PDB file of C-alpha atoms (C1' of nucleotides) in Angstrom:
ATOM      1  CA  MET A   1      18.382   4.105   8.240  1.00  0.00           C
ATOM      2  CA  GLN A   2      18.452   0.659   9.631  1.00  0.00           C
ATOM      3  CA  GLU A   3      16.193  -2.062   8.476  1.00  0.00           C
ATOM      4  CA  ARG A   4      14.643  -4.080  11.253  1.00  0.00           C
ATOM      5  CA  PRO A   5      13.556  -7.642  11.100  1.00  0.00           C
ATOM      6  CA  PRO A   6       9.788  -7.913  11.100  1.00  0.00           C
ATOM      7  CA  LEU A   7       8.838  -8.479  14.685  1.00  0.00           C
ATOM      8  CA  VAL A   8       5.419  -9.548  15.649  1.00  0.00           C
ATOM      9  CA  ALA A   9       6.185  -8.728  19.241  1.00  0.00           C
ATOM     10  CA  ARG A  10       7.593  -5.345  18.397  1.00  0.00           C
ATOM     11  CA  ASP A  11       4.973  -3.708  20.530  1.00  0.00           C
ATOM     12  CA  ALA A  12       5.704  -5.872  23.515  1.00  0.00           C
ATOM     13  CA  GLU A  13       6.406  -3.415  26.269  1.00  0.00           C
ATOM     14  CA  GLY A  14      10.030  -3.205  27.234  1.00  0.00           C
ATOM     15  CA  LEU A  15      11.232  -4.573  23.935  1.00  0.00           C
ATOM     16  CA  GLY A  16      12.799  -1.566  22.303  1.00  0.00           C
ATOM     17  CA  PRO A  17      15.296  -1.239  19.495  1.00  0.00           C
ATOM     18  CA  ALA A  18      18.293  -1.506  21.782  1.00  0.00           C
ATOM     19  CA  LEU A  19      17.206  -4.845  23.131  1.00  0.00           C
ATOM     20  CA  VAL A  20      16.355  -6.169  19.744  1.00  0.00           C
ATOM     21  CA  GLU A  21      19.778  -5.212  18.541  1.00  0.00           C
ATOM     22  CA  GLN A  22      21.396  -7.029  21.411  1.00  0.00           C
ATOM     23  CA  LEU A  23      19.329 -10.130  20.864  1.00  0.00           C
ATOM     24  CA  VAL A  24      20.140 -10.211  17.210  1.00  0.00           C
ATOM     25  CA  ASP A  25      23.823  -9.435  17.689  1.00  0.00           C
ATOM     26  CA  ARG A  26      24.199 -12.216  20.195  1.00  0.00           C
ATOM     27  CA  LYS A  27      22.412 -14.560  17.882  1.00  0.00           C
ATOM     28  CA  LEU A  28      19.806 -15.261  20.498  1.00  0.00           C
ATOM     29  CA  VAL A  29      17.078 -14.445  18.066  1.00  0.00           C
ATOM     30  CA  GLY A  30      17.391 -15.105  14.365  1.00  0.00           C
ATOM     31  CA  SER A  31      13.781 -14.855  13.354  1.00  0.00           C
ATOM     32  CA  PRO A  32      10.724 -13.272  14.881  1.00  0.00           C
ATOM     33  CA  ALA A  33       9.301 -16.528  16.125  1.00  0.00           C
ATOM     34  CA  GLU A  34      12.430 -17.266  18.114  1.00  0.00           C
ATOM     35  CA  LEU A  35      11.504 -14.442  20.422  1.00  0.00           C
ATOM     36  CA  TYR A  36       9.046 -16.821  21.948  1.00  0.00           C
ATOM     37  CA  ASP A  37      11.782 -19.283  22.836  1.00  0.00           C
ATOM     38  CA  LEU A  38      13.514 -16.816  25.109  1.00  0.00           C
ATOM     39  CA  ASN A  39      13.517 -17.618  28.776  1.00  0.00           C
ATOM     40  CA  GLU A  40      14.254 -15.432  31.741  1.00  0.00           C
ATOM     41  CA  GLU A  41      17.758 -16.708  32.269  1.00  0.00           C
ATOM     42  CA  THR A  42      19.032 -15.885  28.837  1.00  0.00           C
ATOM     43  CA  VAL A  43      17.351 -12.528  28.915  1.00  0.00           C
ATOM     44  CA  ALA A  44      18.765 -11.747  32.341  1.00  0.00           C
ATOM     45  CA  GLY A  45      22.227 -12.204  30.921  1.00  0.00           C
ATOM     46  CA  LEU A  46      21.876  -9.198  28.693  1.00  0.00           C
ATOM     47  CA  GLU A  47      23.193  -5.744  29.422  1.00  0.00           C
ATOM     48  CA  ARG A  48      20.986  -3.590  31.573  1.00  0.00           C
ATOM     49  CA  MET A  49      18.749  -6.526  32.316  1.00  0.00           C
ATOM     50  CA  GLY A  50      18.151  -7.695  35.815  1.00  0.00           C
ATOM     51  CA  ASP A  51      15.999 -10.565  36.959  1.00  0.00           C
ATOM     52  CA  LYS A  52      12.954  -8.395  37.386  1.00  0.00           C
ATOM     53  CA  SER A  53      13.175  -6.827  33.941  1.00  0.00           C
ATOM     54  CA  ALA A  54      13.833 -10.200  32.402  1.00  0.00           C
ATOM     55  CA  LEU A  55      10.745 -11.637  33.962  1.00  0.00           C
ATOM     56  CA  ASN A  56       8.647  -8.721  32.793  1.00  0.00           C
ATOM     57  CA  LEU A  57       9.978  -8.931  29.291  1.00  0.00           C
ATOM     58  CA  VAL A  58       9.295 -12.626  28.920  1.00  0.00           C
ATOM     59  CA  GLU A  59       5.826 -12.028  30.261  1.00  0.00           C
ATOM     60  CA  GLN A  60       5.219  -9.241  27.805  1.00  0.00           C
ATOM     61  CA  ILE A  61       6.466 -11.315  24.938  1.00  0.00           C
ATOM     62  CA  ASN A  62       4.152 -14.131  25.870  1.00  0.00           C
ATOM     63  CA  LYS A  63       1.294 -11.723  26.125  1.00  0.00           C
ATOM     64  CA  SER A  64       1.901 -10.630  22.580  1.00  0.00           C
ATOM     65  CA  LYS A  65       0.980 -14.105  21.420  1.00  0.00           C
ATOM     66  CA  THR A  66      -2.585 -13.017  21.795  1.00  0.00           C
ATOM     67  CA  ALA A  67      -2.661 -10.740  18.798  1.00  0.00           C
ATOM     68  CA  THR A  68      -5.173  -9.159  16.512  1.00  0.00           C
ATOM     69  CA  LEU A  69      -5.191  -9.604  12.776  1.00  0.00           C
ATOM     70  CA  PRO A  70      -4.421  -5.967  11.980  1.00  0.00           C
ATOM     71  CA  ARG A  71      -1.493  -5.967  14.363  1.00  0.00           C
ATOM     72  CA  LEU A  72      -0.135  -9.151  12.986  1.00  0.00           C
ATOM     73  CA  LEU A  73      -0.376  -7.900   9.440  1.00  0.00           C
ATOM     74  CA  HIS A  74       1.380  -4.716  10.344  1.00  0.00           C
ATOM     75  CA  ALA A  75       4.052  -6.526  12.273  1.00  0.00           C
ATOM     76  CA  LEU A  76       4.875  -8.841   9.413  1.00  0.00           C
ATOM     77  CA  GLY A  77       6.541  -5.907   7.736  1.00  0.00           C
ATOM     78  CA  ILE A  78       4.882  -6.137   4.363  1.00  0.00           C
ATOM     79  CA  PRO A  79       6.145  -3.261   2.263  1.00  0.00           C
ATOM     80  CA  GLN A  80       3.589  -0.482   1.931  1.00  0.00           C
ATOM     81  CA  VAL A  81       1.385  -2.012   4.580  1.00  0.00           C
ATOM     82  CA  GLY A  82       1.276   0.189   7.649  1.00  0.00           C
ATOM     83  CA  GLU A  83      -1.298   0.485  10.342  1.00  0.00           C
ATOM     84  CA  ALA A  84      -4.112   1.832   8.214  1.00  0.00           C
ATOM     85  CA  THR A  85      -3.678  -0.596   5.363  1.00  0.00           C
ATOM     86  CA  ALA A  86      -3.356  -3.516   7.744  1.00  0.00           C
ATOM     87  CA  LEU A  87      -6.648  -2.564   9.340  1.00  0.00           C
ATOM     88  CA  ALA A  88      -8.395  -2.246   5.995  1.00  0.00           C
ATOM     89  CA  LEU A  89      -7.076  -5.640   4.921  1.00  0.00           C
ATOM     90  CA  ALA A  90      -8.162  -7.252   8.154  1.00  0.00           C
ATOM     91  CA  ASN A  91     -11.651  -5.850   7.998  1.00  0.00           C
ATOM     92  CA  HIS A  92     -12.077  -6.810   4.409  1.00  0.00           C
ATOM     93  CA  PHE A  93     -10.875 -10.384   4.593  1.00  0.00           C
ATOM     94  CA  GLY A  94     -11.531 -11.248   8.217  1.00  0.00           C
ATOM     95  CA  ASP A  95      -8.696 -13.720   8.559  1.00  0.00           C
ATOM     96  CA  LEU A  96      -5.186 -14.395   7.332  1.00  0.00           C
ATOM     97  CA  GLU A  97      -5.939 -17.368   5.092  1.00  0.00           C
ATOM     98  CA  PRO A  98      -8.015 -15.487   2.534  1.00  0.00           C
ATOM     99  CA  ILE A  99      -5.339 -12.833   2.346  1.00  0.00           C
ATOM    100  CA  LEU A 100      -2.709 -15.435   1.602  1.00  0.00           C
ATOM    101  CA  ASP A 101      -4.918 -16.783  -1.149  1.00  0.00           C
ATOM    102  CA  ALA A 102      -6.008 -13.465  -2.620  1.00  0.00           C
ATOM    103  CA  ASN A 103      -4.746 -12.477  -6.028  1.00  0.00           C
ATOM    104  CA  GLU A 104      -3.911  -8.919  -6.970  1.00  0.00           C
ATOM    105  CA  GLU A 105      -7.367  -8.140  -8.240  1.00  0.00           C
ATOM    106  CA  GLN A 106      -8.990  -9.318  -5.075  1.00  0.00           C
ATOM    107  CA  LEU A 107      -6.546  -7.336  -3.005  1.00  0.00           C
ATOM    108  CA  GLN A 108      -7.436  -4.229  -4.928  1.00  0.00           C
ATOM    109  CA  GLU A 109     -11.014  -4.549  -3.791  1.00  0.00           C
ATOM    110  CA  VAL A 110      -9.842  -3.397  -0.404  1.00  0.00           C
ATOM    111  CA  GLU A 111     -10.362   0.297   0.315  1.00  0.00           C
ATOM    112  CA  GLY A 112      -7.174   2.158  -0.276  1.00  0.00           C
ATOM    113  CA  ILE A 113      -5.285  -0.661  -1.954  1.00  0.00           C
ATOM    114  CA  GLY A 114      -4.309  -0.064  -5.543  1.00  0.00           C
ATOM    115  CA  PRO A 115      -2.143  -1.910  -8.025  1.00  0.00           C
ATOM    116  CA  ASN A 116       1.159  -1.128  -6.355  1.00  0.00           C
ATOM    117  CA  VAL A 117       0.292  -2.194  -2.861  1.00  0.00           C
ATOM    118  CA  ALA A 118      -1.581  -5.224  -4.150  1.00  0.00           C
ATOM    119  CA  ALA A 119       1.528  -6.315  -6.000  1.00  0.00           C
ATOM    120  CA  GLU A 120       3.700  -5.784  -2.943  1.00  0.00           C
ATOM    121  CA  ILE A 121       1.435  -7.875  -0.756  1.00  0.00           C
ATOM    122  CA  ARG A 122       1.242 -10.593  -3.328  1.00  0.00           C
ATOM    123  CA  SER A 123       4.949 -10.862  -3.821  1.00  0.00           C
ATOM    124  CA  PHE A 124       5.552 -10.716  -0.101  1.00  0.00           C
ATOM    125  CA  PHE A 125       3.459 -13.777   0.478  1.00  0.00           C
ATOM    126  CA  HIS A 126       4.860 -15.467  -2.567  1.00  0.00           C
ATOM    127  CA  GLN A 127       8.237 -15.612  -0.921  1.00  0.00           C
ATOM    128  CA  LYS A 128       8.815 -18.848   0.833  1.00  0.00           C
ATOM    129  CA  HIS A 129      10.711 -17.150   3.588  1.00  0.00           C
ATOM    130  CA  ASN A 130       7.806 -14.954   4.571  1.00  0.00           C
ATOM    131  CA  ARG A 131       5.367 -17.807   4.590  1.00  0.00           C
ATOM    132  CA  GLU A 132       7.705 -19.714   6.841  1.00  0.00           C
ATOM    133  CA  VAL A 133       7.894 -16.845   9.279  1.00  0.00           C
ATOM    134  CA  ASN A 134       4.138 -16.965   9.393  1.00  0.00           C
ATOM    135  CA  ASP A 135       4.016 -20.643  10.097  1.00  0.00           C
ATOM    136  CA  LYS A 136       6.621 -20.371  12.786  1.00  0.00           C
ATOM    137  CA  LEU A 137       4.741 -17.622  14.528  1.00  0.00           C
ATOM    138  CA  VAL A 138       1.620 -19.701  14.584  1.00  0.00           C
ATOM    139  CA  LYS A 139       3.551 -22.705  15.817  1.00  0.00           C
ATOM    140  CA  ALA A 140       5.031 -20.556  18.548  1.00  0.00           C
ATOM    141  CA  GLY A 141       1.514 -19.863  19.725  1.00  0.00           C
ATOM    142  CA  VAL A 142       0.664 -16.574  18.102  1.00  0.00           C
ATOM    143  CA  HIS A 143      -3.053 -16.468  17.545  1.00  0.00           C
ATOM    144  CA  TRP A 144      -5.752 -13.942  16.853  1.00  0.00           C
ATOM    145  CA  PRO A 145      -9.526 -13.841  16.670  1.00  0.00           C
ATOM    146  CA  LYS A 146     -11.154 -13.989  13.297  1.00  0.00           C
ATOM    147  CA  ILE A 147     -12.954 -10.823  12.336  1.00  0.00           C
ATOM    148  CA  VAL A 148     -16.553 -11.291  11.398  1.00  0.00           C
ATOM    149  CA  VAL A 149     -17.175  -9.778   8.031  1.00  0.00           C
ATOM    150  CA  ASP A 150     -20.831  -9.166   7.492  1.00  0.00           C
ATOM    151  CA  ARG A 151     -21.588  -9.491   3.860  1.00  0.00           C
ATOM    152  CA  LYS A 152     -24.885 -11.274   4.093  1.00  0.00           C
ATOM    153  CA  ALA A 153     -26.893  -8.313   2.992  1.00  0.00           C
ATOM    154  CA  GLN A 154     -24.556  -7.293   0.202  1.00  0.00           C
ATOM    155  CA  PRO A 155     -22.519 -10.305  -0.828  1.00  0.00           C
ATOM    156  CA  LEU A 156     -21.372  -8.592  -3.993  1.00  0.00           C
ATOM    157  CA  ALA A 157     -20.617  -5.213  -2.481  1.00  0.00           C
ATOM    158  CA  GLY A 158     -17.635  -3.602  -4.122  1.00  0.00           C
ATOM    159  CA  LYS A 159     -17.714  -5.866  -7.159  1.00  0.00           C
ATOM    160  CA  THR A 160     -18.111  -4.481 -10.625  1.00  0.00           C
ATOM    161  CA  PHE A 161     -19.777  -6.501 -13.343  1.00  0.00           C
ATOM    162  CA  VAL A 162     -20.150  -6.012 -17.060  1.00  0.00           C
ATOM    163  CA  LEU A 163     -22.778  -7.816 -19.084  1.00  0.00           C
ATOM    164  CA  THR A 164     -22.278  -8.780 -22.684  1.00  0.00           C
ATOM    165  CA  GLY A 165     -24.104 -11.022 -25.130  1.00  0.00           C
ATOM    166  CA  THR A 166     -27.593 -12.394 -24.824  1.00  0.00           C
ATOM    167  CA  LEU A 167     -28.813 -14.242 -21.785  1.00  0.00           C
ATOM    168  CA  VAL A 168     -31.379 -16.975 -22.201  1.00  0.00           C
ATOM    169  CA  SER A 169     -33.228 -17.241 -18.938  1.00  0.00           C
ATOM    170  CA  LEU A 170     -33.442 -13.580 -18.076  1.00  0.00           C
ATOM    171  CA  SER A 171     -33.074 -10.219 -19.735  1.00  0.00           C
ATOM    172  CA  ARG A 172     -30.057  -8.079 -19.362  1.00  0.00           C
ATOM    173  CA  ASP A 173     -31.970  -5.578 -17.303  1.00  0.00           C
ATOM    174  CA  GLU A 174     -33.182  -8.285 -14.964  1.00  0.00           C
ATOM    175  CA  ALA A 175     -29.673  -9.565 -14.530  1.00  0.00           C
ATOM    176  CA  LYS A 176     -28.500  -6.072 -13.843  1.00  0.00           C
ATOM    177  CA  GLU A 177     -31.114  -5.472 -11.202  1.00  0.00           C
ATOM    178  CA  LYS A 178     -30.416  -8.699  -9.451  1.00  0.00           C
ATOM    179  CA  LEU A 179     -26.723  -8.052  -9.369  1.00  0.00           C
ATOM    180  CA  GLN A 180     -27.300  -4.590  -8.021  1.00  0.00           C
ATOM    181  CA  SER A 181     -29.656  -5.843  -5.369  1.00  0.00           C
ATOM    182  CA  LEU A 182     -26.764  -7.892  -4.045  1.00  0.00           C
ATOM    183  CA  GLY A 183     -24.603  -4.826  -3.867  1.00  0.00           C
ATOM    184  CA  ALA A 184     -22.733  -5.145  -7.135  1.00  0.00           C
ATOM    185  CA  LYS A 185     -22.059  -2.341  -9.547  1.00  0.00           C
ATOM    186  CA  VAL A 186     -22.890  -2.993 -13.173  1.00  0.00           C
ATOM    187  CA  ALA A 187     -20.801  -0.996 -15.597  1.00  0.00           C
ATOM    188  CA  GLY A 188     -21.180  -0.499 -19.304  1.00  0.00           C
ATOM    189  CA  SER A 189     -17.654  -1.144 -20.413  1.00  0.00           C
ATOM    190  CA  VAL A 190     -14.813  -3.399 -19.423  1.00  0.00           C
ATOM    191  CA  SER A 191     -11.839  -1.892 -17.673  1.00  0.00           C
ATOM    192  CA  LYS A 192      -9.233  -3.113 -15.277  1.00  0.00           C
ATOM    193  CA  LYS A 193     -11.635  -2.207 -12.509  1.00  0.00           C
ATOM    194  CA  THR A 194     -14.098  -4.797 -13.714  1.00  0.00           C
ATOM    195  CA  ASP A 195     -14.303  -7.891 -11.559  1.00  0.00           C
ATOM    196  CA  TYR A 196     -16.431 -10.163 -13.691  1.00  0.00           C
ATOM    197  CA  VAL A 197     -17.683 -10.109 -17.232  1.00  0.00           C
ATOM    198  CA  ILE A 198     -20.872 -12.063 -17.767  1.00  0.00           C
ATOM    199  CA  VAL A 199     -20.603 -13.602 -21.198  1.00  0.00           C
ATOM    200  CA  GLY A 200     -23.896 -14.489 -22.846  1.00  0.00           C
ATOM    201  CA  GLU A 201     -24.490 -15.870 -26.300  1.00  0.00           C
ATOM    202  CA  GLU A 202     -23.072 -14.066 -29.279  1.00  0.00           C
ATOM    203  CA  ALA A 203     -20.899 -11.961 -27.053  1.00  0.00           C
ATOM    204  CA  GLY A 204     -18.858  -9.337 -28.778  1.00  0.00           C
ATOM    205  CA  SER A 205     -15.795  -7.276 -28.157  1.00  0.00           C
ATOM    206  CA  LYS A 206     -16.295  -6.979 -24.421  1.00  0.00           C
ATOM    207  CA  ALA A 207     -15.589 -10.639 -23.960  1.00  0.00           C
ATOM    208  CA  ASP A 208     -12.365 -10.240 -25.907  1.00  0.00           C
ATOM    209  CA  LYS A 209     -11.342  -7.295 -23.847  1.00  0.00           C
ATOM    210  CA  ALA A 210     -11.986  -9.249 -20.681  1.00  0.00           C
ATOM    211  CA  ARG A 211      -9.615 -11.900 -21.918  1.00  0.00           C
ATOM    212  CA  GLU A 212      -6.986  -9.314 -22.807  1.00  0.00           C
ATOM    213  CA  LEU A 213      -7.150  -7.760 -19.372  1.00  0.00           C
ATOM    214  CA  GLY A 214      -7.281 -11.117 -17.688  1.00  0.00           C
ATOM    215  CA  ILE A 215     -10.651 -10.452 -16.106  1.00  0.00           C
ATOM    216  CA  ALA A 216     -12.700 -13.329 -14.827  1.00  0.00           C
ATOM    217  CA  THR A 217     -15.637 -14.297 -17.014  1.00  0.00           C
ATOM    218  CA  LEU A 218     -18.796 -16.120 -16.094  1.00  0.00           C
ATOM    219  CA  ASP A 219     -21.262 -17.767 -18.417  1.00  0.00           C
ATOM    220  CA  GLU A 220     -24.961 -17.699 -17.761  1.00  0.00           C
ATOM    221  CA  ALA A 221     -24.850 -20.790 -15.597  1.00  0.00           C
ATOM    222  CA  GLY A 222     -22.162 -19.204 -13.471  1.00  0.00           C
ATOM    223  CA  LEU A 223     -24.203 -16.056 -13.120  1.00  0.00           C
ATOM    224  CA  LEU A 224     -27.274 -17.964 -11.994  1.00  0.00           C
ATOM    225  CA  LYS A 225     -25.266 -19.792  -9.422  1.00  0.00           C
ATOM    226  CA  LEU A 226     -24.039 -16.496  -8.111  1.00  0.00           C
ATOM    227  CA  LEU A 227     -27.522 -15.053  -7.932  1.00  0.00           C
ATOM    228  CA  GLU A 228     -29.219 -17.845  -6.099  1.00  0.00           C
ATOM    229  CA  ARG A 229     -28.617 -17.372  -2.437  1.00  0.00           C
TER     230      ARG A 229
ATOM    231  C1'  DT B   1       8.794  15.268   7.092  1.00  0.00           C
ATOM    232  C1'  DA B   2       9.543  13.608   2.324  1.00  0.00           C
ATOM    233  C1'  DA B   3       8.175  10.312  -0.902  1.00  0.00           C
ATOM    234  C1'  DC B   4       4.790   7.543  -2.448  1.00  0.00           C
ATOM    235  C1'  DC B   5       0.034   5.630  -3.231  1.00  0.00           C
ATOM    236  C1'  DT B   6      -4.839   5.789  -4.244  1.00  0.00           C
ATOM    237  C1'  DC B   7      -8.696   7.687  -6.365  1.00  0.00           C
ATOM    238  C1'  DG B   8     -11.740  11.051  -8.172  1.00  0.00           C
ATOM    239  C1'  DA B   9     -12.273  14.944 -11.613  1.00  0.00           C
ATOM    240  C1'  DG B  10     -11.932  16.699 -15.891  1.00  0.00           C
ATOM    241  C1'  DA B  11      -9.947  16.351 -20.633  1.00  0.00           C
ATOM    242  C1'  DT B  12      -9.535  13.575 -24.613  1.00  0.00           C
ATOM    243  C1'  DC B  13     -10.595  10.182 -27.698  1.00  0.00           C
ATOM    244  C1'  DC B  14     -13.534   6.679 -29.618  1.00  0.00           C
TER     245       DC B  14
ATOM    246  C1'  DC C   1      -5.398   9.396 -19.539  1.00  0.00           C
ATOM    247  C1'  DT C   2      -3.278  12.655 -16.813  1.00  0.00           C
ATOM    248  C1'  DC C   3      -3.287  15.621 -12.811  1.00  0.00           C
ATOM    249  C1'  DG C   4      -3.744  16.981  -8.072  1.00  0.00           C
ATOM    250  C1'  DA C   5      -5.597  16.474  -3.440  1.00  0.00           C
ATOM    251  C1'  DG C   6      -5.482  13.939   0.519  1.00  0.00           C
ATOM    252  C1'  DG C   7      -3.828  10.340   3.160  1.00  0.00           C
ATOM    253  C1'  DT C   8      -0.311   6.731   4.374  1.00  0.00           C
ATOM    254  C1'  DT C   9       4.217   4.867   4.911  1.00  0.00           C
ATOM    255  C1'  DA C  10       8.700   4.874   6.708  1.00  0.00           C
TER     256       DA C  10
END
DNA sequence: TAACCTCGAGATCC
DNA sequence: CTCGAGGTTA
């Protein structure tokens, strides 16, 4: 089984495996972004490539600059990220930047992404090389529309909170209701699925557990900030 | 098509 | 926590 370089233009029509192999073998293309430097003359010099085909291919490659986020994500060749996962990621985050910035926990909030895939994505983008490929693609003119993620109604949808300790300005039940009204789930115990632990005064073992599991904690002030919008 | 991943259900333990 | 179903990746 042969490993292919991640090609953003892999779905450009007329650019099949045989051509890619030729391009790579002849050192005409060393990285995905270099595809966009190809001109008709160099392409026409390849086997089974006449002027007409060359023109078409260059056209197709240029067309692929206008991408979509899911396609781009898929084309980057992130391990474990195929079509479906790319789409879920795109719809969840809306743009590439937040995905680059997301930590493993945040990645796991995406439907269908668990610890393994989250770790793969994270380490993929941690590698300098992969980031560079990204930058080069953008510099070469690859662009895509941002996806509008509507979270106005439920800004905390998909988040799980745990309350511990005593809150001063509101009761625990009130806090719970408010969180839920914003779409959050409020659980009774801390687990790795917990997103935030709200730590009030005289908090007990749940706060410790949050620290152990590396779960984000918020004090009352932080909670209030979150609630007011 | 085989291997792998996520996630929910039910068992177990606290 | 472990197991299995169902879905995805390659």
